[in-house]
Amino acid sequence: MLQLQVIRDRKEDIIRALTKRNIDATALVENVLRLDEKRRATQTRLDTTLAESNALSKEIGMLFKTGKAQEANLLKEKTGQLKEDSKKLGEDLNTTTDELQNVLYQIPNVPHESVPAGNTEEDNEEVFQEGDIPTLQTNALPHWELAKKYDIIDFELGVKITGAGFPVYKGKGARLQRALISYFLDKNTEAGYTEIQVPHLVNEASGYGTGQLPDKEGQMYHIAADDLYLIPTAEVPVTNLLRGEILSQKDFPLRYTAYTPCFRREAGSYGAHVRGLNRLHQFDKVEIVRVEHPTNSYEALDGMVAHVKQILRELKLPYRILRLCGGDLGFTSALTYDFEVFSTAQDRWLEISSVSNFETYQANRLKLRYKDENGKSQLAHTLNGSSLALPRVLAGILENYQTPDGIQIPEVLVPYCGFEMIN
RNA sequence: GGAGGAAUGGCAGAGUGGUCGAAUGCGGCAGUCUUGAAAACUGUUGAGGGUCACACCUCCGGGGGUUCGAAUCCCUCUUCCUCCGCCA
């Protein structure tokens, strides 16, 4: 969520920047300012009332102590009205604070200046492309056909035991999954990220912390009996590790990597584009998360992009990098680069990584701060990215590495797989 | 799942109705001493709201209550510990 102080100071800038997301935030921002003013006015009145009654209480205490019970009882009568007032004011304050909070939750992050304006993915800006798109044999198959042909992923079996979008990986398919996870974790660890394992279920506070709640409530699986959510990404538990922390400047940079399954309801996604591994309810992902000093966060973002590039280079997959336009940018992000691998057999680009800087948007909800050189608390910047998401990398490998004799395993993965070919 | 105990500042730990945002120790920061470091000594050190700055207000796991007044009493929830049961 945006910082109140920033909205107060730079209202016009914020409204203007948000037009890149094709939203007119004027009404929301005005509402925030109105509620903020109301909140502060109420707070002041409450404070005054409390101060008065505190003073009286102190006086009463003194009187009792010095044996002037009669005078004390006289004063007691005066406190009744104050008590009533402060109760009323306290309720008003809570109501206004909640209202203010709710409006603030509705305002997305302010896009970075480099974010292009635009409505849809068509308007995303390609900033980099690398790798040769292979020429495949004439009867090249999409990955779901390959998965069936070599019996490495069974979608129907997943339907049987759970439902659509929950594939079962078998034999070399399962082994390749495990190989990718290990390979990604190793690469991330080498780059200075600390490997951690986190719970796959989180509580409501964590959902709010990183901004999945209340914005994307319907996209997460919710376990009603225990009021827990299945994580849609490791970003949620990993970033929330730091919730409420006040760091010291020398703690920076904080770098974590974690493998987790990810669960997404994907309500409203149907059709040809969701075939095979393209869109699943459960998939595996290795995530990288960084917490940075504000002055360093964009450098860190570039570093994360460079890191993911390096992995794709090693895998020898053709990919491109897009800078997301305002309309396609996630609610909480200030700047996002999407990585897409070219899926030759499907003749389309598949998103395999999304690397974002959230600036203080998440930190504000998380109350994730650090002490600056003057000893004042400041919000840190949070970033995260996939490094990498498994299913589409797998799809890319299957499709781009297919040969008439089978599917070749990328060289760097052979030591992890223990085989060179799926046939 | 059943029975009992507990939750206080970065950590440890006092505080059982008034002047307590909270003793003390450790840790952190600054300084003195030192060629430097360590030790010792001195000072300082929770968070948030509010203000030009003060004042002032809130916070002792969360929520509610009793009281003129609550860290302290009551209710409730959550978490942790011990014992029993179950169990990978």
PDB file of N, CA, C and O in Angstrom, chain A residues 65-88:
ATOM      1  N   LYS A  65      -4.620   9.333  48.427  1.00  0.00           N
ATOM      2  CA  LYS A  65      -3.397   9.048  49.161  1.00  0.00           C
ATOM      3  C   LYS A  65      -3.260   9.966  50.364  1.00  0.00           C
ATOM      4  O   LYS A  65      -2.761   9.579  51.415  1.00  0.00           O
ATOM      5  N   THR A  66      -3.691  11.215  50.187  1.00  0.00           N
ATOM      6  CA  THR A  66      -3.569  12.178  51.280  1.00  0.00           C
ATOM      7  C   THR A  66      -4.821  12.213  52.151  1.00  0.00           C
ATOM      8  O   THR A  66      -5.005  13.111  52.948  1.00  0.00           O
ATOM      9  N   GLY A  67      -5.702  11.241  51.934  1.00  0.00           N
ATOM     10  CA  GLY A  67      -6.856  11.087  52.817  1.00  0.00           C
ATOM     11  C   GLY A  67      -8.003  12.041  52.542  1.00  0.00           C
ATOM     12  O   GLY A  67      -8.881  12.220  53.375  1.00  0.00           O
ATOM     13  N   LYS A  68      -7.998  12.671  51.360  1.00  0.00           N
ATOM     14  CA  LYS A  68      -9.096  13.589  51.055  1.00  0.00           C
ATOM     15  C   LYS A  68     -10.133  12.885  50.174  1.00  0.00           C
ATOM     16  O   LYS A  68     -10.389  13.284  49.044  1.00  0.00           O
ATOM     17  N   ALA A  69     -10.728  11.881  50.757  1.00  0.00           N
ATOM     18  CA  ALA A  69     -11.637  11.035  50.001  1.00  0.00           C
ATOM     19  C   ALA A  69     -12.839  11.803  49.463  1.00  0.00           C
ATOM     20  O   ALA A  69     -13.323  11.540  48.361  1.00  0.00           O
ATOM     21  N   GLN A  70     -13.284  12.752  50.208  1.00  0.00           N
ATOM     22  CA  GLN A  70     -14.484  13.475  49.807  1.00  0.00           C
ATOM     23  C   GLN A  70     -14.244  14.261  48.519  1.00  0.00           C
ATOM     24  O   GLN A  70     -15.034  14.210  47.574  1.00  0.00           O
ATOM     25  N   GLU A  71     -13.107  14.970  48.489  1.00  0.00           N
ATOM     26  CA  GLU A  71     -12.771  15.728  47.289  1.00  0.00           C
ATOM     27  C   GLU A  71     -12.593  14.791  46.106  1.00  0.00           C
ATOM     28  O   GLU A  71     -12.983  15.098  44.985  1.00  0.00           O
ATOM     29  N   ALA A  72     -11.985  13.669  46.396  1.00  0.00           N
ATOM     30  CA  ALA A  72     -11.748  12.693  45.344  1.00  0.00           C
ATOM     31  C   ALA A  72     -13.066  12.228  44.738  1.00  0.00           C
ATOM     32  O   ALA A  72     -13.217  12.167  43.512  1.00  0.00           O
ATOM     33  N   ASN A  73     -14.000  11.920  45.559  1.00  0.00           N
ATOM     34  CA  ASN A  73     -15.294  11.457  45.071  1.00  0.00           C
ATOM     35  C   ASN A  73     -15.998  12.513  44.231  1.00  0.00           C
ATOM     36  O   ASN A  73     -16.722  12.185  43.286  1.00  0.00           O
ATOM     37  N   LEU A  74     -15.751  13.753  44.582  1.00  0.00           N
ATOM     38  CA  LEU A  74     -16.319  14.851  43.806  1.00  0.00           C
ATOM     39  C   LEU A  74     -15.769  14.836  42.385  1.00  0.00           C
ATOM     40  O   LEU A  74     -16.494  15.012  41.397  1.00  0.00           O
ATOM     41  N   LEU A  75     -14.454  14.637  42.312  1.00  0.00           N
ATOM     42  CA  LEU A  75     -13.799  14.621  40.997  1.00  0.00           C
ATOM     43  C   LEU A  75     -14.262  13.428  40.174  1.00  0.00           C
ATOM     44  O   LEU A  75     -14.392  13.503  38.956  1.00  0.00           O
ATOM     45  N   LYS A  76     -14.496  12.339  40.843  1.00  0.00           N
ATOM     46  CA  LYS A  76     -14.918  11.116  40.164  1.00  0.00           C
ATOM     47  C   LYS A  76     -16.128  11.369  39.275  1.00  0.00           C
ATOM     48  O   LYS A  76     -16.227  10.832  38.179  1.00  0.00           O
ATOM     49  N   GLU A  77     -17.017  12.167  39.802  1.00  0.00           N
ATOM     50  CA  GLU A  77     -18.243  12.417  39.044  1.00  0.00           C
ATOM     51  C   GLU A  77     -17.951  13.074  37.710  1.00  0.00           C
ATOM     52  O   GLU A  77     -18.670  12.866  36.739  1.00  0.00           O
ATOM     53  N   LYS A  78     -16.888  13.883  37.716  1.00  0.00           N
ATOM     54  CA  LYS A  78     -16.546  14.589  36.474  1.00  0.00           C
ATOM     55  C   LYS A  78     -16.033  13.652  35.377  1.00  0.00           C
ATOM     56  O   LYS A  78     -16.056  13.985  34.197  1.00  0.00           O
ATOM     57  N   THR A  79     -15.542  12.511  35.802  1.00  0.00           N
ATOM     58  CA  THR A  79     -14.906  11.641  34.812  1.00  0.00           C
ATOM     59  C   THR A  79     -15.921  10.878  33.948  1.00  0.00           C
ATOM     60  O   THR A  79     -15.580  10.409  32.870  1.00  0.00           O
ATOM     61  N   GLY A  80     -17.141  10.793  34.420  1.00  0.00           N
ATOM     62  CA  GLY A  80     -18.157  10.031  33.692  1.00  0.00           C
ATOM     63  C   GLY A  80     -18.342  10.486  32.258  1.00  0.00           C
ATOM     64  O   GLY A  80     -18.283   9.678  31.327  1.00  0.00           O
ATOM     65  N   GLN A  81     -18.513  11.792  32.104  1.00  0.00           N
ATOM     66  CA  GLN A  81     -18.747  12.336  30.769  1.00  0.00           C
ATOM     67  C   GLN A  81     -17.532  12.099  29.873  1.00  0.00           C
ATOM     68  O   GLN A  81     -17.662  11.723  28.711  1.00  0.00           O
ATOM     69  N   LEU A  82     -16.346  12.312  30.430  1.00  0.00           N
ATOM     70  CA  LEU A  82     -15.118  12.138  29.661  1.00  0.00           C
ATOM     71  C   LEU A  82     -15.011  10.706  29.147  1.00  0.00           C
ATOM     72  O   LEU A  82     -14.603  10.451  28.020  1.00  0.00           O
ATOM     73  N   LYS A  83     -15.412   9.803  30.021  1.00  0.00           N
ATOM     74  CA  LYS A  83     -15.338   8.392  29.654  1.00  0.00           C
ATOM     75  C   LYS A  83     -16.253   8.086  28.474  1.00  0.00           C
ATOM     76  O   LYS A  83     -15.867   7.400  27.523  1.00  0.00           O
ATOM     77  N   GLU A  84     -17.445   8.642  28.571  1.00  0.00           N
ATOM     78  CA  GLU A  84     -18.409   8.440  27.499  1.00  0.00           C
ATOM     79  C   GLU A  84     -17.874   9.008  26.185  1.00  0.00           C
ATOM     80  O   GLU A  84     -17.928   8.373  25.134  1.00  0.00           O
ATOM     81  N   ASP A  85     -17.344  10.238  26.290  1.00  0.00           N
ATOM     82  CA  ASP A  85     -16.807  10.900  25.098  1.00  0.00           C
ATOM     83  C   ASP A  85     -15.686  10.090  24.465  1.00  0.00           C
ATOM     84  O   ASP A  85     -15.662   9.888  23.244  1.00  0.00           O
ATOM     85  N   SER A  86     -14.784   9.616  25.300  1.00  0.00           N
ATOM     86  CA  SER A  86     -13.625   8.939  24.730  1.00  0.00           C
ATOM     87  C   SER A  86     -14.018   7.597  24.116  1.00  0.00           C
ATOM     88  O   SER A  86     -13.442   7.160  23.128  1.00  0.00           O
ATOM     89  N   LYS A  87     -15.047   6.986  24.681  1.00  0.00           N
ATOM     90  CA  LYS A  87     -15.519   5.741  24.097  1.00  0.00           C
ATOM     91  C   LYS A  87     -16.075   5.985  22.700  1.00  0.00           C
ATOM     92  O   LYS A  87     -15.742   5.286  21.741  1.00  0.00           O
ATOM     93  N   LYS A  88     -16.889   7.023  22.616  1.00  0.00           N
ATOM     94  CA  LYS A  88     -17.502   7.391  21.343  1.00  0.00           C
ATOM     95  C   LYS A  88     -16.414   7.756  20.322  1.00  0.00           C
ATOM     96  O   LYS A  88     -16.431   7.303  19.171  1.00  0.00           O
TER      97      LYS A  88
END
